Amino acid sequence: EATSIAKEFNGQVDDSSIYKNPGTNEINGANLTIRVPSDQLEQTVDKLRQIGDVENYSLSSSDVTMQKVDLEARISSLETSISRFKELIASATNASDLIAAESALAERQAELDSLNAQMKYLSQQVEMSAIYMSMYLPEYLNTLKPIGFIQGLEKGFYAMLNFIINLTSILGLVLPWVLF
């Protein structure tokens, strides 16, 4: 249902983990990372809240203005440097100067490509908001909630019985070795 809501608001699920009971296929819960357009965030969250009871909710944002300004300045500087190296290559008079200029140009081009990829990623981060969800079945959450005195005694009794049963199993494994 959360996946359908994400798609309804032009988003997608970037990551999902599903938790099952050991030994069965019964699903206890899931963690999802959903990305939706930033202008659709509030509507998406409102719709996701309708899936079940919200136990915890937190909203945060980060200002990436300085990162963007820094990346733009570094990209501009590298573009200028690359164009100068291209001029040097065009006017190179010997092979060693040409090789040195091409090597430096290749390094700067690789760095420029990396910075452009970072800028693209940063732009996507600004355009899309991330929603991190953890969803659990009510029955699973009830096992995590505090219990009363009587239920505590009952669980303690069953834990003691399990201990005795396991102890007899261990004694059954060890006794033949002791006799041997």
XYZ file of N, CA and C in Angstrom:
540
model
N 0.833 -1.197 0.000
C 0.000 0.000 0.000
C 0.875 1.257 0.000
N 1.959 1.237 0.763
C 2.874 2.385 0.791
C 3.520 2.598 -0.569
N 3.842 1.520 -1.248
C 4.426 1.608 -2.592
C 3.444 2.251 -3.564
N 2.188 1.866 -3.469
C 1.157 2.451 -4.345
C 0.998 3.940 -4.075
N 1.057 4.325 -2.802
C 0.943 5.739 -2.445
C 2.127 6.515 -3.009
N 3.324 5.954 -2.915
C 4.517 6.617 -3.462
C 4.351 6.857 -4.959
N 3.880 5.840 -5.672
C 3.694 5.976 -7.119
C 2.595 6.986 -7.438
N 1.571 7.029 -6.599
C 0.470 7.982 -6.798
C 0.969 9.420 -6.777
N 2.006 9.682 -5.980
C 2.552 11.034 -5.867
C 3.854 11.185 -6.663
N 3.997 10.408 -7.744
C 5.153 10.476 -8.646
C 6.471 10.170 -7.947
N 6.442 9.263 -6.998
C 7.648 8.869 -6.287
C 7.965 7.412 -6.535
N 8.952 6.916 -5.786
C 9.319 5.511 -5.914
C 9.876 5.025 -4.585
N 9.935 3.705 -4.447
C 10.557 3.089 -3.272
C 12.013 2.838 -3.633
N 12.923 3.465 -2.890
C 14.354 3.284 -3.147
C 14.911 2.065 -2.434
N 14.338 1.718 -1.288
C 14.880 0.632 -0.487
C 13.750 0.012 0.316
N 13.770 -1.299 0.468
C 12.768 -1.952 1.312
C 13.370 -3.189 1.963
N 12.969 -3.432 3.201
C 13.359 -4.624 3.951
C 12.100 -5.171 4.594
N 11.903 -6.471 4.469
C 10.718 -7.104 5.051
C 11.188 -8.069 6.129
N 10.501 -8.056 7.270
C 10.848 -8.914 8.398
C 9.769 -9.968 8.587
N 10.205 -11.233 8.659
C 9.283 -12.350 8.830
C 9.583 -13.062 10.136
N 8.551 -13.749 10.658
C 8.765 -14.604 11.823
C 9.695 -15.744 11.430
N 10.658 -16.077 12.294
C 11.541 -17.204 11.970
C 10.731 -18.485 11.795
N 10.999 -19.222 10.742
C 10.338 -20.495 10.513
C 8.984 -20.398 9.827
N 8.505 -19.194 9.593
C 7.215 -19.037 8.907
C 7.368 -17.985 7.820
N 6.343 -17.812 7.055
C 6.337 -16.751 6.046
C 5.506 -15.566 6.508
N 5.162 -15.531 7.777
C 4.337 -14.460 8.323
C 5.178 -13.188 8.459
N 4.715 -12.124 7.831
C 5.452 -10.855 7.848
C 5.113 -10.082 9.120
N 6.156 -9.666 9.860
C 5.988 -8.838 11.063
C 5.974 -7.359 10.736
N 6.833 -6.980 9.799
C 6.958 -5.560 9.499
C 7.882 -5.322 8.325
N 8.094 -4.040 8.059
C 8.940 -3.668 6.927
C 9.510 -2.274 7.147
N 10.650 -2.029 6.551
C 11.256 -0.703 6.502
C 11.279 -0.280 5.041
N 10.880 0.951 4.767
C 10.866 1.463 3.406
C 11.543 2.819 3.355
N 12.230 3.078 2.260
C 12.711 4.415 1.948
C 11.989 4.835 0.682
N 11.168 5.852 0.812
C 10.348 6.332 -0.298
C 10.839 7.719 -0.676
N 10.956 7.974 -1.978
C 11.345 9.309 -2.454
C 10.200 9.853 -3.286
N 9.782 11.067 -2.933
C 8.700 11.741 -3.657
C 9.148 13.165 -3.972
N 8.547 13.794 -4.994
C 8.886 15.193 -5.269
C 8.654 16.042 -4.007
N 9.564 16.967 -3.761
C 9.506 17.773 -2.536
C 8.181 18.492 -2.364
N 7.579 18.942 -3.466
C 6.318 19.660 -3.333
C 5.145 18.719 -3.029
N 5.373 17.414 -3.071
C 4.336 16.421 -2.778
C 4.537 15.770 -1.402
N 5.543 16.218 -0.647
C 5.904 15.558 0.614
C 4.749 15.525 1.609
N 4.161 16.671 1.908
C 3.114 16.724 2.936
C 1.903 15.878 2.557
N 1.484 15.936 1.297
C 0.329 15.146 0.862
C 0.640 13.652 0.972
N 1.874 13.283 0.615
C 2.264 11.875 0.687
C 2.265 11.393 2.132
N 2.853 12.184 3.021
C 2.894 11.802 4.439
C 1.481 11.678 4.991
N 0.600 12.613 4.654
C -0.789 12.543 5.122
C -1.456 11.250 4.663
N -1.217 10.870 3.423
C -1.830 9.646 2.888
C -1.207 8.412 3.539
N 0.106 8.430 3.772
C 0.773 7.291 4.411
C 0.290 7.108 5.852
N -0.048 8.192 6.531
C -0.548 8.105 7.908
C -1.866 7.336 7.984
N -2.590 7.288 6.886
C -3.880 6.600 6.873
C -3.721 5.078 6.837
N -2.516 4.593 6.576
C -2.287 3.151 6.525
C -2.466 2.526 7.905
N -2.034 3.221 8.956
C -2.107 2.657 10.308
C -1.869 3.717 11.351
N -1.668 3.260 12.582
C -1.405 4.175 13.690
C 0.046 4.634 13.652
N 0.257 5.931 13.793
C 1.602 6.491 13.793
C 2.110 6.512 15.236
N 3.172 5.762 15.496
C 3.760 5.715 16.834
C 4.746 6.865 17.030
N 5.586 7.128 16.030
C 6.586 8.197 16.087
C 6.621 8.899 14.736
N 6.891 10.204 14.781
C 6.987 10.981 13.550
C 8.024 12.063 13.752
N 8.869 12.244 12.762
C 9.903 13.268 12.825
C 10.090 13.834 11.428
N 10.310 15.129 11.341
C 10.530 15.785 10.051
C 11.778 16.642 10.176
N 12.669 16.525 9.214
C 13.880 17.342 9.243
C 14.228 17.780 7.835
N 15.028 18.812 7.753
C 15.491 19.293 6.458
C 16.927 19.771 6.600
N 17.611 19.862 5.483
C 18.980 20.361 5.496
C 19.133 21.420 4.425
N 19.906 22.434 4.771
C 20.198 23.496 3.818
C 21.469 23.114 3.072
N 21.355 22.952 1.765
C 22.495 22.539 0.948
C 23.021 23.687 0.095
N 22.648 24.899 0.437
C 23.064 26.064 -0.348
C 24.579 26.164 -0.436
N 25.265 26.007 0.703
C 26.728 26.138 0.705
C 27.380 25.037 -0.124
N 26.841 23.822 -0.052
C 27.384 22.733 -0.864
C 27.234 23.053 -2.346
N 26.078 23.581 -2.709
C 25.827 23.898 -4.116
C 26.758 25.014 -4.585
N 26.911 26.065 -3.790
C 27.792 27.181 -4.146
C 29.226 26.681 -4.294
N 29.669 25.834 -3.364
C 31.023 25.291 -3.423
C 31.220 24.446 -4.680
N 30.262 23.570 -4.977
C 30.374 22.740 -6.180
C 30.392 23.588 -7.439
N 29.536 24.598 -7.512
C 29.502 25.474 -8.689
C 30.836 26.176 -8.884
N 31.439 26.656 -7.793
C 32.733 27.355 -7.890
C 33.825 26.393 -8.355
N 33.839 25.186 -7.799
C 34.853 24.212 -8.186
C 34.672 23.773 -9.643
N 33.435 23.610 -10.074
C 33.166 23.231 -11.469
C 33.632 24.336 -12.406
N 33.320 25.584 -12.071
C 33.724 26.714 -12.899
C 35.251 26.802 -13.003
N 35.917 26.631 -11.891
C 37.373 26.684 -11.863
C 37.976 25.574 -12.728
N 37.422 24.372 -12.602
C 37.941 23.264 -13.411
C 37.671 23.469 -14.897
N 36.521 24.014 -15.235
C 36.225 24.272 -16.651
C 37.222 25.264 -17.234
N 37.562 26.298 -16.461
C 38.560 27.279 -16.903
C 39.915 26.609 -17.076
N 40.288 25.796 -16.102
C 41.573 25.102 -16.156
C 41.631 24.148 -17.351
N 40.549 23.461 -17.618
C 40.504 22.527 -18.742
C 40.672 23.272 -20.065
N 40.010 24.414 -20.176
C 40.131 25.162 -21.430
C 41.558 25.683 -21.613
N 42.222 26.049 -20.513
C 43.625 26.483 -20.626
C 44.529 25.338 -21.050
N 44.286 24.151 -20.490
C 45.103 23.002 -20.882
C 44.870 22.637 -22.342
N 43.656 22.802 -22.826
C 43.391 22.530 -24.242
C 44.179 23.495 -25.127
N 44.286 24.770 -24.676
C 45.087 25.748 -25.417
C 46.560 25.354 -25.393
N 47.040 24.886 -24.205
C 48.437 24.446 -24.097
C 48.720 23.261 -25.018
N 47.766 22.339 -25.074
C 47.947 21.169 -25.939
C 48.020 21.604 -27.405
N 47.170 22.560 -27.774
C 47.162 23.042 -29.164
C 48.473 23.734 -29.525
N 49.094 24.369 -28.533
C 50.328 25.110 -28.836
C 51.585 24.372 -28.390
N 51.465 23.118 -27.971
C 52.633 22.364 -27.507
C 53.631 22.187 -28.656
N 54.916 22.373 -28.324
C 55.953 22.286 -29.353
C 56.749 20.987 -29.281
N 56.714 20.310 -28.135
C 57.447 19.038 -28.064
C 56.575 17.980 -27.378
N 56.991 16.741 -27.520
C 56.198 15.605 -27.042
C 56.055 15.583 -25.528
N 57.107 15.952 -24.789
C 57.033 15.899 -23.322
C 56.030 16.920 -22.784
N 56.011 18.125 -23.391
C 55.018 19.126 -22.969
C 53.603 18.659 -23.291
N 53.451 18.040 -24.438
C 52.142 17.533 -24.861
C 51.651 16.443 -23.915
N 52.534 15.513 -23.570
C 52.160 14.406 -22.677
C 51.804 14.938 -21.288
N 52.592 15.875 -20.769
C 52.324 16.450 -19.444
C 50.993 17.192 -19.433
N 50.718 17.969 -20.480
C 49.468 18.730 -20.557
C 48.269 17.792 -20.699
N 48.412 16.729 -21.500
C 47.304 15.782 -21.664
C 47.032 15.016 -20.377
N 48.071 14.683 -19.651
C 47.914 13.988 -18.370
C 47.186 14.877 -17.363
N 47.604 16.137 -17.274
C 46.951 17.085 -16.368
C 45.500 17.329 -16.792
N 45.284 17.406 -18.105
C 43.927 17.592 -18.624
C 43.039 16.405 -18.247
N 43.559 15.193 -18.381
C 42.779 13.991 -18.047
C 42.395 13.981 -16.568
N 43.340 14.377 -15.694
C 43.046 14.436 -14.254
C 41.929 15.443 -13.958
N 42.039 16.618 -14.563
C 41.041 17.657 -14.319
C 39.673 17.272 -14.900
N 39.698 16.611 -16.057
C 38.439 16.169 -16.675
C 37.744 15.132 -15.782
N 38.533 14.219 -15.207
C 37.967 13.203 -14.313
C 37.372 13.872 -13.067
N 38.086 14.852 -12.528
C 37.577 15.571 -11.355
C 36.310 16.348 -11.708
N 36.293 16.970 -12.899
C 35.104 17.703 -13.345
C 33.906 16.759 -13.487
N 34.123 15.582 -14.061
C 33.051 14.604 -14.209
C 32.503 14.195 -12.839
N 33.403 14.007 -11.884
C 32.990 13.643 -10.524
C 32.159 14.759 -9.884
N 32.620 16.001 -10.040
C 31.879 17.137 -9.464
C 30.519 17.309 -10.134
N 30.452 17.084 -11.440
C 29.158 17.167 -12.135
C 28.205 16.082 -11.639
N 28.737 14.887 -11.368
C 27.901 13.807 -10.818
C 27.404 14.184 -9.421
N 28.276 14.794 -8.615
C 27.864 15.248 -7.281
C 26.777 16.312 -7.381
N 26.928 17.216 -8.340
C 25.934 18.278 -8.523
C 24.594 17.675 -8.943
N 24.642 16.689 -9.833
C 23.405 16.018 -10.264
C 22.726 15.344 -9.082
N 23.512 14.649 -8.259
C 22.966 13.971 -7.069
C 22.369 14.991 -6.102
N 23.074 16.092 -5.891
C 22.587 17.137 -4.990
C 21.278 17.727 -5.508
N 21.188 17.942 -6.804
C 19.946 18.456 -7.398
C 18.800 17.482 -7.194
N 19.079 16.187 -7.333
C 18.048 15.177 -7.101
C 17.622 15.169 -5.637
N 18.578 15.389 -4.735
C 18.257 15.433 -3.308
C 17.317 16.597 -3.010
N 17.515 17.705 -3.694
C 16.678 18.881 -3.477
C 15.296 18.672 -4.092
N 15.262 18.056 -5.263
C 13.994 17.853 -5.966
C 13.123 16.790 -5.311
N 13.760 15.781 -4.719
C 13.016 14.663 -4.142
C 13.254 14.614 -2.631
N 12.185 14.376 -1.891
C 12.286 14.227 -0.442
C 12.244 12.745 -0.092
N 12.989 12.384 0.929
C 13.037 10.990 1.365
C 12.139 10.795 2.581
N 11.403 9.711 2.574
C 10.552 9.317 3.697
C 11.052 7.946 4.141
N 11.432 7.835 5.401
C 11.878 6.565 5.960
C 10.755 6.036 6.850
N 10.255 4.857 6.529
C 9.124 4.288 7.260
C 9.502 2.945 7.866
N 9.044 2.724 9.089
C 9.108 1.399 9.702
C 7.682 1.035 10.053
N 7.223 -0.087 9.528
C 5.846 -0.519 9.753
C 5.857 -1.899 10.396
N 5.011 -2.078 11.410
C 4.907 -3.356 12.102
C 3.449 -3.695 12.324
N 3.146 -4.995 12.332
C 1.794 -5.440 12.640
C 1.492 -5.148 14.106
N 0.249 -4.825 14.434
C -0.104 -4.547 15.834
C 0.261 -5.701 16.771
N 0.097 -6.949 16.307
C 0.417 -8.100 17.163
C 1.901 -8.098 17.539
N 2.753 -7.735 16.586
C 4.183 -7.695 16.849
C 4.512 -6.571 17.835
N 3.896 -5.413 17.645
C 4.144 -4.297 18.562
C 3.677 -4.633 19.968
N 2.584 -5.379 20.092
C 2.078 -5.746 21.416
C 3.068 -6.618 22.171
N 3.881 -7.416 21.458
C 4.880 -8.243 22.143
C 6.017 -7.381 22.685
N 6.174 -6.189 22.164
C 7.242 -5.302 22.620
C 6.807 -4.381 23.754
N 5.497 -4.230 23.924
C 4.993 -3.307 24.931
C 5.115 -3.929 26.318
N 5.209 -3.098 27.362
C 5.288 -3.621 28.727
C 4.048 -4.462 29.059
N 4.270 -5.495 29.883
C 3.167 -6.365 30.272
C 2.859 -6.167 31.751
N 1.715 -6.676 32.186
C 1.314 -6.551 33.585
C 1.952 -7.623 34.454
N 1.644 -7.578 35.746
C 2.238 -8.484 36.731
C 1.857 -9.939 36.451
N 0.583 -10.208 36.222
C 0.120 -11.578 35.992
C 0.754 -12.145 34.720
N 0.770 -11.330 33.632
C 1.388 -11.800 32.405
C 2.893 -12.035 32.614
N 3.509 -11.207 33.446
C 4.923 -11.387 33.755
C 5.175 -12.694 34.487
N 4.307 -13.034 35.445
C 4.429 -14.313 36.153
C 4.261 -15.485 35.189
N 3.279 -15.361 34.302
C 3.021 -16.418 33.331
C 4.231 -16.616 32.427
N 4.791 -15.535 31.895
C 5.965 -15.640 31.025
C 7.162 -16.173 31.800
N 7.305 -15.762 33.059
C 8.395 -16.264 33.891
C 8.276 -17.759 34.128
N 7.054 -18.256 34.361
C 6.815 -19.676 34.563
C 7.189 -20.463 33.314
N 6.745 -19.965 32.132
C 7.075 -20.653 30.883
C 8.570 -20.598 30.595
N 9.210 -19.530 30.966
C 10.657 -19.433 30.782
C 11.367 -20.448 31.667
N 10.871 -20.632 32.910
C 11.467 -21.609 33.815
C 11.275 -23.023 33.261
N 10.071 -23.334 32.740
C 9.829 -24.647 32.140
C 10.756 -24.888 30.953
N 10.921 -23.885 30.100
C 11.835 -24.014 28.959
C 13.265 -24.265 29.414
N 13.676 -23.605 30.493
C 15.015 -23.798 31.032
C 15.193 -25.241 31.500
N 14.208 -25.758 32.230
C 14.294 -27.139 32.739
C 14.329 -28.129 31.585
N 13.480 -27.929 30.573
C 13.466 -28.815 29.404
C 14.808 -28.784 28.698
N 15.366 -27.593 28.512
C 16.678 -27.480 27.859
C 17.774 -28.084 28.714
N 17.676 -27.948 30.031
C 18.673 -28.515 30.935
C 18.668 -30.036 30.841
N 17.475 -30.633 30.792
C 17.411 -32.100 30.662
C 17.980 -32.546 29.322
N 17.765 -31.761 28.276
C 18.350 -32.103 26.971
C 19.868 -32.071 27.039
N 20.404 -31.073 27.689
C 21.861 -30.951 27.822
C 22.409 -32.109 28.641
N 21.713 -32.463 29.738
C 22.157 -33.596 30.562
C 22.123 -34.886 29.744
N 21.111 -35.037 28.894
C 21.029 -36.215 28.043
C 22.190 -36.289 27.060
N 22.664 -35.161 26.612
C 23.811 -35.131 25.697
C 25.127 -35.401 26.431
N 25.248 -34.917 27.647
C 26.510 -35.005 28.389
C 26.656 -36.347 29.097
N 25.574 -36.934 29.597
C 25.629 -38.141 30.407
C 26.351 -39.300 29.735
N 26.101 -39.612 28.462
C 26.859 -40.706 27.836
C 28.359 -40.469 27.841
N 28.779 -39.244 27.670
C 30.218 -38.942 27.670
C 30.810 -39.110 29.068
N 30.046 -38.744 30.070
C 30.527 -38.880 31.450
C 30.657 -40.372 31.788
N 29.681 -41.168 31.396
C 29.723 -42.607 31.654
C 30.848 -43.273 30.871
N 31.100 -42.822 29.680
C 32.141 -43.402 28.849
C 33.502 -43.177 29.481
